[in-house]
Structure formats: structure tokens, C-alpha cells
C-alpha atoms as a printed R data frame, in Angstrom:
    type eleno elety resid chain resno       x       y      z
1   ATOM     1    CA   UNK     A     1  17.754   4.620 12.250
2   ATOM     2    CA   UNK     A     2  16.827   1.282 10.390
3   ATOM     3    CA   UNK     A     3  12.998   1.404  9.662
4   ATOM     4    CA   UNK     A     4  10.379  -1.061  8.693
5   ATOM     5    CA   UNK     A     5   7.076   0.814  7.552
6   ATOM     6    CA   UNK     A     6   3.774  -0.734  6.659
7   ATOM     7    CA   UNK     A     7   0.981   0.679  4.972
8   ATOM     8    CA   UNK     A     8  -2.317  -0.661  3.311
9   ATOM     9    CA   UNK     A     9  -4.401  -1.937  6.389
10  ATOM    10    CA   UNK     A    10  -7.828  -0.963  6.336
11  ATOM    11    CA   UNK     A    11 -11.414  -1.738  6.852
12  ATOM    12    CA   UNK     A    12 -13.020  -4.082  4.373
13  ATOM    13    CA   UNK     A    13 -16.229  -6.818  3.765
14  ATOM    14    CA   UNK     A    14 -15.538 -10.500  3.950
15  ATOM    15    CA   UNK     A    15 -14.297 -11.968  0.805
16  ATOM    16    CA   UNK     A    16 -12.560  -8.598 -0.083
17  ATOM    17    CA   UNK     A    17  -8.880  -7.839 -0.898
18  ATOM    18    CA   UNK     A    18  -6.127  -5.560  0.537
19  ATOM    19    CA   UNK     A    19  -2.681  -5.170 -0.434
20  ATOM    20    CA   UNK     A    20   0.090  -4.031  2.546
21  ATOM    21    CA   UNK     A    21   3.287  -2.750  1.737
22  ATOM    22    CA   UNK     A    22   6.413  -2.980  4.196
23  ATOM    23    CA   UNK     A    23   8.879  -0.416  3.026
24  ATOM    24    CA   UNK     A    24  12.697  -0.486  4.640
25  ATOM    25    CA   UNK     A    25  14.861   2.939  4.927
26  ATOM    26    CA   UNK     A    26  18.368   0.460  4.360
27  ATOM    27    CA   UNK     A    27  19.530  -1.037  1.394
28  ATOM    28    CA   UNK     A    28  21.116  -3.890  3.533
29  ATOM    29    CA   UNK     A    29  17.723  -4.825  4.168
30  ATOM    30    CA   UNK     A    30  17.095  -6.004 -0.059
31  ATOM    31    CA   UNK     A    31  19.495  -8.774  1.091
32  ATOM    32    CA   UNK     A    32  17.409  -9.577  3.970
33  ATOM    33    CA   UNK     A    33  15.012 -12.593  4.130
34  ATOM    34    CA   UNK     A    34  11.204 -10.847  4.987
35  ATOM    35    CA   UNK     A    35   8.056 -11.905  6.740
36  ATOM    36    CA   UNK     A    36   4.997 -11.100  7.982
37  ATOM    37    CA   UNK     A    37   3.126 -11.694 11.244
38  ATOM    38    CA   UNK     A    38  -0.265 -10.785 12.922
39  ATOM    39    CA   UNK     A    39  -1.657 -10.352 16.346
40  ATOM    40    CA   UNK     A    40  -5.833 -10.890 16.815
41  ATOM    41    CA   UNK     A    41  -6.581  -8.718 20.301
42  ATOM    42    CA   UNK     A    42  -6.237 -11.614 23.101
43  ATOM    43    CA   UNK     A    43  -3.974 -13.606 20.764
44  ATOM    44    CA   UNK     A    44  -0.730 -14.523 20.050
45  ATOM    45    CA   UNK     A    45   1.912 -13.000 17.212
46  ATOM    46    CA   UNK     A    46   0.950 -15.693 14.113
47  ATOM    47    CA   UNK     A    47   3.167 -16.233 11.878
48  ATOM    48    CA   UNK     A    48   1.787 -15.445  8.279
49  ATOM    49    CA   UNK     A    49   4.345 -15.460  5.536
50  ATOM    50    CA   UNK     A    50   7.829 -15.267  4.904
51  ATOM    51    CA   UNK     A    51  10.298 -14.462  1.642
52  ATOM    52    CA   UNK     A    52  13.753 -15.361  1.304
53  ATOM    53    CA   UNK     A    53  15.761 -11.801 -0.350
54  ATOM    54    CA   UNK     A    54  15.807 -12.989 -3.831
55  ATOM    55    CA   UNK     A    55  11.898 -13.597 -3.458
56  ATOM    56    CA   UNK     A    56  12.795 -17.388 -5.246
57  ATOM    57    CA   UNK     A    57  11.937 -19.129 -1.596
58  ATOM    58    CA   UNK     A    58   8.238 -18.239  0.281
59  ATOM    59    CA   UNK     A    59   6.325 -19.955  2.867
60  ATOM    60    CA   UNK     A    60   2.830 -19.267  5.000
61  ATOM    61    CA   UNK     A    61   0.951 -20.862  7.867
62  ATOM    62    CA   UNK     A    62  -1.833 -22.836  7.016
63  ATOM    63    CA   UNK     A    63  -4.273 -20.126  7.752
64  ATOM    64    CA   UNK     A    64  -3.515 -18.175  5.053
65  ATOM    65    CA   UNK     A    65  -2.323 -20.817  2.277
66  ATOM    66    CA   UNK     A    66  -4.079 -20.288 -0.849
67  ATOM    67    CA   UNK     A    67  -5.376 -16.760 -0.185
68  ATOM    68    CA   UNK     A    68  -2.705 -14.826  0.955
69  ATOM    69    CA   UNK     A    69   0.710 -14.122 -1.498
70  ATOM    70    CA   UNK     A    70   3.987 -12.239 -0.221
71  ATOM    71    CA   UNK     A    71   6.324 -10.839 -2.969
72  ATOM    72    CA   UNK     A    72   9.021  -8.409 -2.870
73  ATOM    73    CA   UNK     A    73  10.708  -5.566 -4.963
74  ATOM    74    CA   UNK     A    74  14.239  -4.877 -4.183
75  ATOM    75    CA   UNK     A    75  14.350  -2.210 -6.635
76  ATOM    76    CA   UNK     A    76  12.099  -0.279 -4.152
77  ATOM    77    CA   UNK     A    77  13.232  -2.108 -0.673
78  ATOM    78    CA   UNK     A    78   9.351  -3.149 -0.540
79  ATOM    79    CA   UNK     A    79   7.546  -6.529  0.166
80  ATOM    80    CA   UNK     A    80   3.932  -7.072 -0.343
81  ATOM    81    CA   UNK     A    81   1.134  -9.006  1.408
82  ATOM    82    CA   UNK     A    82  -1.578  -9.466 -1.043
83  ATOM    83    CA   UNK     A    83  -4.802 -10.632  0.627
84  ATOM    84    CA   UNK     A    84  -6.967 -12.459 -1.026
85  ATOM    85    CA   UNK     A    85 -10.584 -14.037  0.065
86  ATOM    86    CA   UNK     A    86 -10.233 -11.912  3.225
87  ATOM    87    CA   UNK     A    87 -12.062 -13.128  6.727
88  ATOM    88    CA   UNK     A    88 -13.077 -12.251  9.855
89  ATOM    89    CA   UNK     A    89 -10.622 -14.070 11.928
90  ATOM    90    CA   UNK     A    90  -7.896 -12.301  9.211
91  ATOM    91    CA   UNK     A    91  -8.847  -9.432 11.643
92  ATOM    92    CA   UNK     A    92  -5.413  -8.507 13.475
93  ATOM    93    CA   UNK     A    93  -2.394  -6.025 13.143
94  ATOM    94    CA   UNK     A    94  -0.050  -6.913 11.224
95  ATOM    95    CA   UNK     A    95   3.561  -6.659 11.663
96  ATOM    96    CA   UNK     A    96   6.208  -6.852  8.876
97  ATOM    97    CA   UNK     A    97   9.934  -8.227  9.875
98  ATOM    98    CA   UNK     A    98  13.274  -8.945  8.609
99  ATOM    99    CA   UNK     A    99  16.412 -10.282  9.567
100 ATOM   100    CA   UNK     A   100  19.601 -11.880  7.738
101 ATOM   101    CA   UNK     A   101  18.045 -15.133  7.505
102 ATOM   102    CA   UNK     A   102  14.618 -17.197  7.026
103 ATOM   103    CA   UNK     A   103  13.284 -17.316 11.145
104 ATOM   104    CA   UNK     A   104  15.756 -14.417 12.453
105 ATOM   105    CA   UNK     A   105  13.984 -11.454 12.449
106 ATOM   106    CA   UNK     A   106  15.613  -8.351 15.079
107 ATOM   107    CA   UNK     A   107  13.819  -5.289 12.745
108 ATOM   108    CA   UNK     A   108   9.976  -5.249 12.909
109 ATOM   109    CA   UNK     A   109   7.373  -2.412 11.742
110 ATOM   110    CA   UNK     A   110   4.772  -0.750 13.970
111 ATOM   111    CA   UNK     A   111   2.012  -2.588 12.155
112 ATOM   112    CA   UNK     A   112  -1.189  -1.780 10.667
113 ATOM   113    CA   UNK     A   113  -4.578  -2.701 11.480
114 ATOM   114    CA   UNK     A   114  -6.956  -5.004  9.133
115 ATOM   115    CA   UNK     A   115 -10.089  -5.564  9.914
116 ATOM   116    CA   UNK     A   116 -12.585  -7.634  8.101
117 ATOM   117    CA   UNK     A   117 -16.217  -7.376  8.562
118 ATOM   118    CA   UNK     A   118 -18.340 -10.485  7.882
């Protein structure tokens, strides 16, 4: 069974850092393109960021520009959210995805839980 599994969420001050971690169980997935999304209790799924498989191509929603940075290692099947400059209204789960292309995303994680206390 094809699995997305994220791991890093956490409790932490304003202007703190996390790093989450998306790990895939199928090597089909390195070729993948990547992305992750949030959801704020009451809200609707954001989009956050997104990789393309080589990791040459990423993009983010304004919200997070400048703060937030997705990578990826194919070596281990793993893409990264680093979180920079964290902030309350960063508070959400967050989901990671992937798909065959950039915007197509069938697989998605259970998500974990960041929450950012001001």
C-alpha cells in the first residue's frame, strides 16, 4: 500500500523553526512532483509549497514566501518543509502530497499538527 508519512510537527514560540519530513514507501514516488498543504481548524486546505521530482522547479503561496523552503532527497524518497520565522496563523495540519505532475496530487499523508504560540 503506497504511503505518504509526515513527521516533525510540533509545538513551538513565534519566530521559531520546525523542520517536517514526508517520507514515501514507493520508489515511483522519487519521480513524482511533491507538495505541501495545510488546513487552520474552520479553514480551507492552503496550498503551501510544491517541488517538481528533480527538486530544480519549487513554488509557495504568498503566505509562506520567504520563510518557508521545500527540498527533497530522492536518495531517501523524503521531502522537507523547513519553517522558518514561524507564526501564529502558520498554526494548521499539514498535509504532504504527490502525484505524477506539478497540481495532480491522488497520494496524500495523514498530516501532522503545528502549532505556533505567539
Amino acid at each position: 500500500q503506497v504511503q505518504l508519512v509526515e513527521s516533525g510537527g510540533g509545538l513551538v514560540q513565534a519566530g521559531g523553526s520546525l523542520r517536517l519530513s514526508c517520507a514515501a514507501s514507493e520508489r515511483t514516488f522519487v519521480t513524482y512532483a511533491r507538495a505541501w498543504f495545510r488546513q487552520a481548524p474552520g479553514k480551507e486546505r492552503e496550498f503551501v509549497a510544491d517541488i517538481n521530482w528533480s527538486g530544480a522547479s519549487t513554488y509557495y503561496g504568498d503566505s509562506v514566501k520567504g520563510r518557508f523552503t521545500v527540498s527533497r532527497d530522492n536518495a531517501k524518497n523524503t521531502v522537507y518543509l523547513q519553517m522558518n520565522s514561524l507564526k501564529p496563523e502558520d498554526t494548521a495540519v499539514y498535509f504532504c502530497a504527490a502525484g505524477p505532475k506539478i497540481g495532480s496530487y491522488g497520494y496524500w499523508g495523514q498530516g501532522t499538527q503545528v502549532t505556533v504560540s505567539s
